[in-house]
PDB file of C-alpha atoms in Angstrom:
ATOM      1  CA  UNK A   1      -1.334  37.092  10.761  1.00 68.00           C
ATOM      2  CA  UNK A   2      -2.823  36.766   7.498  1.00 71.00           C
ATOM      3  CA  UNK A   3      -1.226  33.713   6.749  1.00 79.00           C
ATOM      4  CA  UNK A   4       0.170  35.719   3.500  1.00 78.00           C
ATOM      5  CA  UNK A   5       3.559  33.643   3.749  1.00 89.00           C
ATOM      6  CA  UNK A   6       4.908  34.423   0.354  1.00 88.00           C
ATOM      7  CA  UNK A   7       4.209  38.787   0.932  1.00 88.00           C
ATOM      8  CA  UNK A   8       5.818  37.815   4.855  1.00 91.00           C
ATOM      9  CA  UNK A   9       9.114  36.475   3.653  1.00 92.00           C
ATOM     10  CA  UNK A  10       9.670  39.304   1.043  1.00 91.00           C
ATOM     11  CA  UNK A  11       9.196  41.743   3.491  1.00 92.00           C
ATOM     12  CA  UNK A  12      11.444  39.965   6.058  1.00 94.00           C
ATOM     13  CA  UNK A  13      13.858  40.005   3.137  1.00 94.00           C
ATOM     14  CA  UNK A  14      13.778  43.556   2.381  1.00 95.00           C
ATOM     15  CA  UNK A  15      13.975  44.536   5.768  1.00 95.00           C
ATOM     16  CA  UNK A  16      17.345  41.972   5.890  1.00 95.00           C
ATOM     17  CA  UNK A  17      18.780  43.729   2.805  1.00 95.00           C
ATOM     18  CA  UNK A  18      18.140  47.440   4.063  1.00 96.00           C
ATOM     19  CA  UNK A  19      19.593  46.374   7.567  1.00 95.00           C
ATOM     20  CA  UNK A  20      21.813  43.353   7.462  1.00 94.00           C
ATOM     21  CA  UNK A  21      21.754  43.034  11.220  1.00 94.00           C
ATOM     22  CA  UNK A  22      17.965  43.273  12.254  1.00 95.00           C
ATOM     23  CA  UNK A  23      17.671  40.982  14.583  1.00 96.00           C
ATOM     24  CA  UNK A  24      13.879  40.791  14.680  1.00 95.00           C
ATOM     25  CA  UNK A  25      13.326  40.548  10.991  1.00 95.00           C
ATOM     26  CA  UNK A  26      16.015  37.806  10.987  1.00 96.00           C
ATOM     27  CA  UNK A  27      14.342  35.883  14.020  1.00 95.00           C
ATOM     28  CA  UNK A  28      10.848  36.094  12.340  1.00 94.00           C
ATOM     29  CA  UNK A  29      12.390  35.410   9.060  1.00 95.00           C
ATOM     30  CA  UNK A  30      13.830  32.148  10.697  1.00 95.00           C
ATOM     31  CA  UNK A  31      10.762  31.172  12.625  1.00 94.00           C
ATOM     32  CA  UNK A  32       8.693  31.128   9.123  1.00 94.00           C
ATOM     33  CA  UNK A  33      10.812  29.276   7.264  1.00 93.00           C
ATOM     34  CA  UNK A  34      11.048  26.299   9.737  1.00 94.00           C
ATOM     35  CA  UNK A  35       7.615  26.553   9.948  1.00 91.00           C
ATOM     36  CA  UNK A  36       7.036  26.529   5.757  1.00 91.00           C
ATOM     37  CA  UNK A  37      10.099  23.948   5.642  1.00 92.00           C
ATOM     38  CA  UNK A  38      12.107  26.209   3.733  1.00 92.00           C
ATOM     39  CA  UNK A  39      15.160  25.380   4.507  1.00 91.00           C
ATOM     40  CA  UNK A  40      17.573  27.620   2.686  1.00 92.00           C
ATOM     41  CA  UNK A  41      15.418  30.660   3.593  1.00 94.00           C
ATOM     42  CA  UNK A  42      16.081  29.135   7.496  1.00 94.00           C
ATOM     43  CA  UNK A  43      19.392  28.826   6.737  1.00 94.00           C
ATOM     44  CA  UNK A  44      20.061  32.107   6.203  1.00 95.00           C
ATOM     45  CA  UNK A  45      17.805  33.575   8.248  1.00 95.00           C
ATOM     46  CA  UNK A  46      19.412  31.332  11.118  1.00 95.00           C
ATOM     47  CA  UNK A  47      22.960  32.381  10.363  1.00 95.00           C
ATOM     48  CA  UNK A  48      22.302  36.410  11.109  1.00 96.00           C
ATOM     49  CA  UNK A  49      20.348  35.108  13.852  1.00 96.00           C
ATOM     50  CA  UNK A  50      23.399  33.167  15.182  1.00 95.00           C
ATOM     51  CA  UNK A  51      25.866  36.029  14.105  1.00 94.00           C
ATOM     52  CA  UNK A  52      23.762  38.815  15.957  1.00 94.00           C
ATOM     53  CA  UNK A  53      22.963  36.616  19.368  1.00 94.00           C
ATOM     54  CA  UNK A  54      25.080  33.495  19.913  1.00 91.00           C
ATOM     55  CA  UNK A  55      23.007  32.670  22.594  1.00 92.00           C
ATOM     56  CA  UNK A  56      19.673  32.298  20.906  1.00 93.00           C
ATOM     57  CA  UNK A  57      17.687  28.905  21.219  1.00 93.00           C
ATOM     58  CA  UNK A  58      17.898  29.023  17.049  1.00 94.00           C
ATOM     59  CA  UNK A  59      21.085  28.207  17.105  1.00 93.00           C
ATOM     60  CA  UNK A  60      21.236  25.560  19.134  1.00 92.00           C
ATOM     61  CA  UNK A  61      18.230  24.021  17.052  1.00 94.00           C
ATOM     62  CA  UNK A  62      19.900  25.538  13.958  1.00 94.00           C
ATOM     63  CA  UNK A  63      23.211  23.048  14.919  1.00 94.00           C
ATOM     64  CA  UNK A  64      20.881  19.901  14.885  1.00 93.00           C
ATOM     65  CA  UNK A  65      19.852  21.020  11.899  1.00 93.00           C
ATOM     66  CA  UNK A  66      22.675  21.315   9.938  1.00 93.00           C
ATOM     67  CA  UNK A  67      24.443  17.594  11.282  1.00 93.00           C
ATOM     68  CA  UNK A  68      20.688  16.132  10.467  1.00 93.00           C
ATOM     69  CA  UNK A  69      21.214  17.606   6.739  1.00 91.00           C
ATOM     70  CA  UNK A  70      24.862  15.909   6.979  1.00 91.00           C
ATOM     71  CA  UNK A  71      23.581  12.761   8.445  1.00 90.00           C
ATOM     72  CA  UNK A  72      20.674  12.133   5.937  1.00 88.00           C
ATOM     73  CA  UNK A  73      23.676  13.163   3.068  1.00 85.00           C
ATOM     74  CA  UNK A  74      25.391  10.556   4.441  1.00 82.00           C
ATOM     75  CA  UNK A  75      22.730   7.740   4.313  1.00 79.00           C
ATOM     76  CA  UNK A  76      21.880   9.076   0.748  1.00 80.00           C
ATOM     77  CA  UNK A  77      25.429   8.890  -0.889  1.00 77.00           C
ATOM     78  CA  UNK A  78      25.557   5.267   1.633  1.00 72.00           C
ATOM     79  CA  UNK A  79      23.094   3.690   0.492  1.00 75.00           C
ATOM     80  CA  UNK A  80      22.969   4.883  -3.671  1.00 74.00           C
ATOM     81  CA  UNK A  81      25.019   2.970  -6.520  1.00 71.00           C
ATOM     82  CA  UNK A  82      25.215   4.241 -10.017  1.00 68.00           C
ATOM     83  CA  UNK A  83      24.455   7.988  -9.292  1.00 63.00           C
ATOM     84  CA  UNK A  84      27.475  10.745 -10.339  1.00 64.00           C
ATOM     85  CA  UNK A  85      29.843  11.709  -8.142  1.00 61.00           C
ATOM     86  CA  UNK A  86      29.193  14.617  -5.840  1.00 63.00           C
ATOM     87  CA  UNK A  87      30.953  16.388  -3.455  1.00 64.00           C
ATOM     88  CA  UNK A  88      29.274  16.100  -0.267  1.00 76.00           C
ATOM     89  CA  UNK A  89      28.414  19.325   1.858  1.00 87.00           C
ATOM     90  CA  UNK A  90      27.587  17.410   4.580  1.00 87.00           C
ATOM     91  CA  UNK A  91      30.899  17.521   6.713  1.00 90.00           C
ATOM     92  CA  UNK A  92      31.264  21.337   6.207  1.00 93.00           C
ATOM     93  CA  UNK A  93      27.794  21.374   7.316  1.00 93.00           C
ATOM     94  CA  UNK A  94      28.722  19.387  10.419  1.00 93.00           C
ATOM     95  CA  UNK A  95      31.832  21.747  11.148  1.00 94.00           C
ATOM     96  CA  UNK A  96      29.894  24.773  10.987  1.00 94.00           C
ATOM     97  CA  UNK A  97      27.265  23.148  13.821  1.00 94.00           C
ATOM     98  CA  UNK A  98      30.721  22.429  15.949  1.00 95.00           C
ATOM     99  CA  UNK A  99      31.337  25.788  15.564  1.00 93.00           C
ATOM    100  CA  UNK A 100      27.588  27.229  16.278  1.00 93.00           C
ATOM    101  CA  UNK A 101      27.790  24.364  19.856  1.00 92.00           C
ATOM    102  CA  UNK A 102      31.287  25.123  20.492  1.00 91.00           C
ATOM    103  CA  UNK A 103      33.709  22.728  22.801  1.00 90.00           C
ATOM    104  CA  UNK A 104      32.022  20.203  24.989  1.00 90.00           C
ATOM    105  CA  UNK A 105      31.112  16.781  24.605  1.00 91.00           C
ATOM    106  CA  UNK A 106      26.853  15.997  23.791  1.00 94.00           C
ATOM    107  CA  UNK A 107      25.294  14.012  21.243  1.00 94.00           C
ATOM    108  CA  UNK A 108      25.311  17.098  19.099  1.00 94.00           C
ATOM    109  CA  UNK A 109      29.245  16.624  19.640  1.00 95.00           C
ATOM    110  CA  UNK A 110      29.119  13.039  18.704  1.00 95.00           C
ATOM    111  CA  UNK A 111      27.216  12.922  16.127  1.00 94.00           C
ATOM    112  CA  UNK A 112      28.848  16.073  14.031  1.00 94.00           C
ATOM    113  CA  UNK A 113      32.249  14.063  14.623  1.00 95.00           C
ATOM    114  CA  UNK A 114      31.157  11.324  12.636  1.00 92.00           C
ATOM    115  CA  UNK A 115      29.236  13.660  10.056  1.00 91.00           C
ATOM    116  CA  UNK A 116      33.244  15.049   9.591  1.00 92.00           C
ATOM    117  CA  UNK A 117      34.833  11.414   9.488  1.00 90.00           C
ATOM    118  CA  UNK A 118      36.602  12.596  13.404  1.00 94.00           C
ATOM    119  CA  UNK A 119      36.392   9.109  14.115  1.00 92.00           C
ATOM    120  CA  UNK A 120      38.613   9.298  16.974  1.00 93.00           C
ATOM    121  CA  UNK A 121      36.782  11.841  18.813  1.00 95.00           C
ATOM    122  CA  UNK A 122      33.624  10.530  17.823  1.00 95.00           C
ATOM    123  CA  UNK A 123      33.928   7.495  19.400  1.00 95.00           C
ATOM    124  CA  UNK A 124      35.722   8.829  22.700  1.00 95.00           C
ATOM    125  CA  UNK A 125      32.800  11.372  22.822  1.00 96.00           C
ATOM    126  CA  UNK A 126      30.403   8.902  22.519  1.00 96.00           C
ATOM    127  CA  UNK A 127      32.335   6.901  25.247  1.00 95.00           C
ATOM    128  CA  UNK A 128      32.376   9.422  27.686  1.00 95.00           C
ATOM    129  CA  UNK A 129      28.359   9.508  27.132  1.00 96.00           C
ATOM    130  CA  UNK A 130      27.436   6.115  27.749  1.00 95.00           C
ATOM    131  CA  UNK A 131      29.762   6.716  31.510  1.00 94.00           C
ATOM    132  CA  UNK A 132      27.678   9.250  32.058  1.00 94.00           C
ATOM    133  CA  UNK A 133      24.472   7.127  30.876  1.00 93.00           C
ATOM    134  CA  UNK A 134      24.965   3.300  30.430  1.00 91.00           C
ATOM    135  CA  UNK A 135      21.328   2.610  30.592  1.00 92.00           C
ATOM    136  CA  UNK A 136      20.387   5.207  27.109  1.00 93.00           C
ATOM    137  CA  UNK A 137      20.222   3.138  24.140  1.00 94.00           C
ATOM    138  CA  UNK A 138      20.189   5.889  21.753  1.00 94.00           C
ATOM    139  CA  UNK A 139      24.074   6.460  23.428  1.00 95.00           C
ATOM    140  CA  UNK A 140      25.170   2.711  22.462  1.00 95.00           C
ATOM    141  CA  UNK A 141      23.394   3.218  18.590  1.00 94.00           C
ATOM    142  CA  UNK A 142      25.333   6.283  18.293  1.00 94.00           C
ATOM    143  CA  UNK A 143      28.297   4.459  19.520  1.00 95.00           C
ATOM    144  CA  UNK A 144      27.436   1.764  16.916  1.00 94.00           C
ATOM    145  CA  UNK A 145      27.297   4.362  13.939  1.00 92.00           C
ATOM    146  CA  UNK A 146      30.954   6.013  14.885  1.00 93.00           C
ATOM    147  CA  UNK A 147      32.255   2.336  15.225  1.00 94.00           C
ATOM    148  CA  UNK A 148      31.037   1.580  11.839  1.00 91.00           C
ATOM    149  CA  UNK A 149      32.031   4.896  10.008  1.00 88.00           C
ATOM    150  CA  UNK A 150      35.695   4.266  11.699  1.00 90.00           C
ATOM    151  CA  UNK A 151      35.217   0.314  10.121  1.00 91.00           C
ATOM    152  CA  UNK A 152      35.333  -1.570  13.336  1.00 93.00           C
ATOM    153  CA  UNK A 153      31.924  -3.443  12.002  1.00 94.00           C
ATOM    154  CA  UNK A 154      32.850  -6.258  15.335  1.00 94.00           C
ATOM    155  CA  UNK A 155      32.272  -3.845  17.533  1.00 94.00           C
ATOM    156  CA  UNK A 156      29.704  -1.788  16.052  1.00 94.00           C
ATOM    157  CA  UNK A 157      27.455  -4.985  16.670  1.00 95.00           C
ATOM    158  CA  UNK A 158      28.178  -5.578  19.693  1.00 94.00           C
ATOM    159  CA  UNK A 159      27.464  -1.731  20.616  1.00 94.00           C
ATOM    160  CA  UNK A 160      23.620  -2.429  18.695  1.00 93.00           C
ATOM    161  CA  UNK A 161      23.004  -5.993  20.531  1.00 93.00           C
ATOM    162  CA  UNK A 162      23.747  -3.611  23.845  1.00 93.00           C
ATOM    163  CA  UNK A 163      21.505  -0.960  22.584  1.00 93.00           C
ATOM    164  CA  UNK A 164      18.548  -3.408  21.542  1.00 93.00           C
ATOM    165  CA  UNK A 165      19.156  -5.551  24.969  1.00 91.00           C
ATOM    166  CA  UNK A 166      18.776  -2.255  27.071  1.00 91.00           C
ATOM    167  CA  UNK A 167      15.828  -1.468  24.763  1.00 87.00           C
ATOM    168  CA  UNK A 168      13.771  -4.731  25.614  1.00 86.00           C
ATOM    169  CA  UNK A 169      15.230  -5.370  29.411  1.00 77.00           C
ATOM    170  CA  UNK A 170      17.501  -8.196  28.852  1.00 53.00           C
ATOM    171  CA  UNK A 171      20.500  -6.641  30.046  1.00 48.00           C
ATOM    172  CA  UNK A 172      23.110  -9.594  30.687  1.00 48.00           C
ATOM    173  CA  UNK A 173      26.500  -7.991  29.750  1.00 48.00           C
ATOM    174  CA  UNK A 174      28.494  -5.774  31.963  1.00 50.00           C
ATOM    175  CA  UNK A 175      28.861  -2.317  30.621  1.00 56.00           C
ATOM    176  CA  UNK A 176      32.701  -2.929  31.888  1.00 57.00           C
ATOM    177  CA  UNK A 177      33.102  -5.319  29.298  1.00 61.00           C
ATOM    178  CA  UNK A 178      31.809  -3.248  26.547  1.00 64.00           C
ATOM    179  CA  UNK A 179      33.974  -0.348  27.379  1.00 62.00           C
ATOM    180  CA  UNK A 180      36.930  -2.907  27.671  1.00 64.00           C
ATOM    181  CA  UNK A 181      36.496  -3.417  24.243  1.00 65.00           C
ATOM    182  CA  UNK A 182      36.942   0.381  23.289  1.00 66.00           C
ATOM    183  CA  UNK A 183      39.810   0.596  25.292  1.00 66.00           C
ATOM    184  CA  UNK A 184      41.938   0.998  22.210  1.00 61.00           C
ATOM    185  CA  UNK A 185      40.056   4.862  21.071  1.00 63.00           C
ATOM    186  CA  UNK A 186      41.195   5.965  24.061  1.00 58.00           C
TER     187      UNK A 186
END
């Protein structure tokens, strides 16, 4: 309450350390580090969270998280020339969101697929999405993305030119055709 941040964490901390499992110290611990953008203090705040109550709304927000740290790795090691090799964390980030969201088939799905290289199920998940919801543009992107991680750059672009003519209106292609041509991830 006294914005004291800093003297707030150490005490979550110590409370943490004297009783691994308090679930309140853990929650709060969570909550303040999101809100400082500390992210490995989240982190592990967010795992005992997720290891005490499964069912929390942290971990759910804790999963998009983790695949938007893999993602942005991703775009980083993508899009940089000339820097050392690292090994990215990105897709063991990604596999422990699958694990946090469990089976099923969402954008979270989708998009933690392709931070792991599953390009197979990445693209069928991201099929079954745009049946469920041909009109969502952010569906045919994501599409796009899996596409281009699996290196079928033809269809990747066709996927965006769907997205952007949902986007402004112009829709002139059949969604039929589009899924004609993705017959082959099946």
């Amino acid at each position: 309450r006294g914005e004291n941040f800093t003297e707030a964490k150490s005490c979550y901390y110590k409370a943490l350390e004297a009783q691994p499992d308090y679930l309140k110290a853990a929650s709060k611990l969570s909550d303040l580090s999101k809100q400082l953008s500390d992210v490995e203090a989240y982190l592990f705040a967010t795992r005992i969270v997720a290891n005490i109550d499964s069912t929390d709304a942290r971990v759910a927000e804790m999963a998009e998280v983790l695949i938007e740290i893999a993602e942005g790795e991703a775009n980083v090691l993508n899009s940089t020339q000339g820097l050392p090799q690292t090994l990215p964390v990105g897709p063991e980030l990604a596999q422990e969101a699958l694990g946090l969201i469990g089976d099923g088939s969402s954008t979270l799905h989708a998009r933690a697929y392709t931070a792991i290289s599953d390009h197979h199920k990445s693209v069928t998940t991201w099929k079954a999405l745009i049946q469920n919801d041909e009109e969502n543009p952010a569906n045919w992107r994501g599409l796009a993305r899996a596409l281009e991680e699996a290196g079928d750059i033809t269809t990747a672009q066709k996927c965006h030119a769907k997205a952007n003519k949902i986007e402004n209106g112009t829709i002139r292609m059949l969604t039929k055709d589009y899924l004609h041509l993705l017959s082959k991830y099946k």
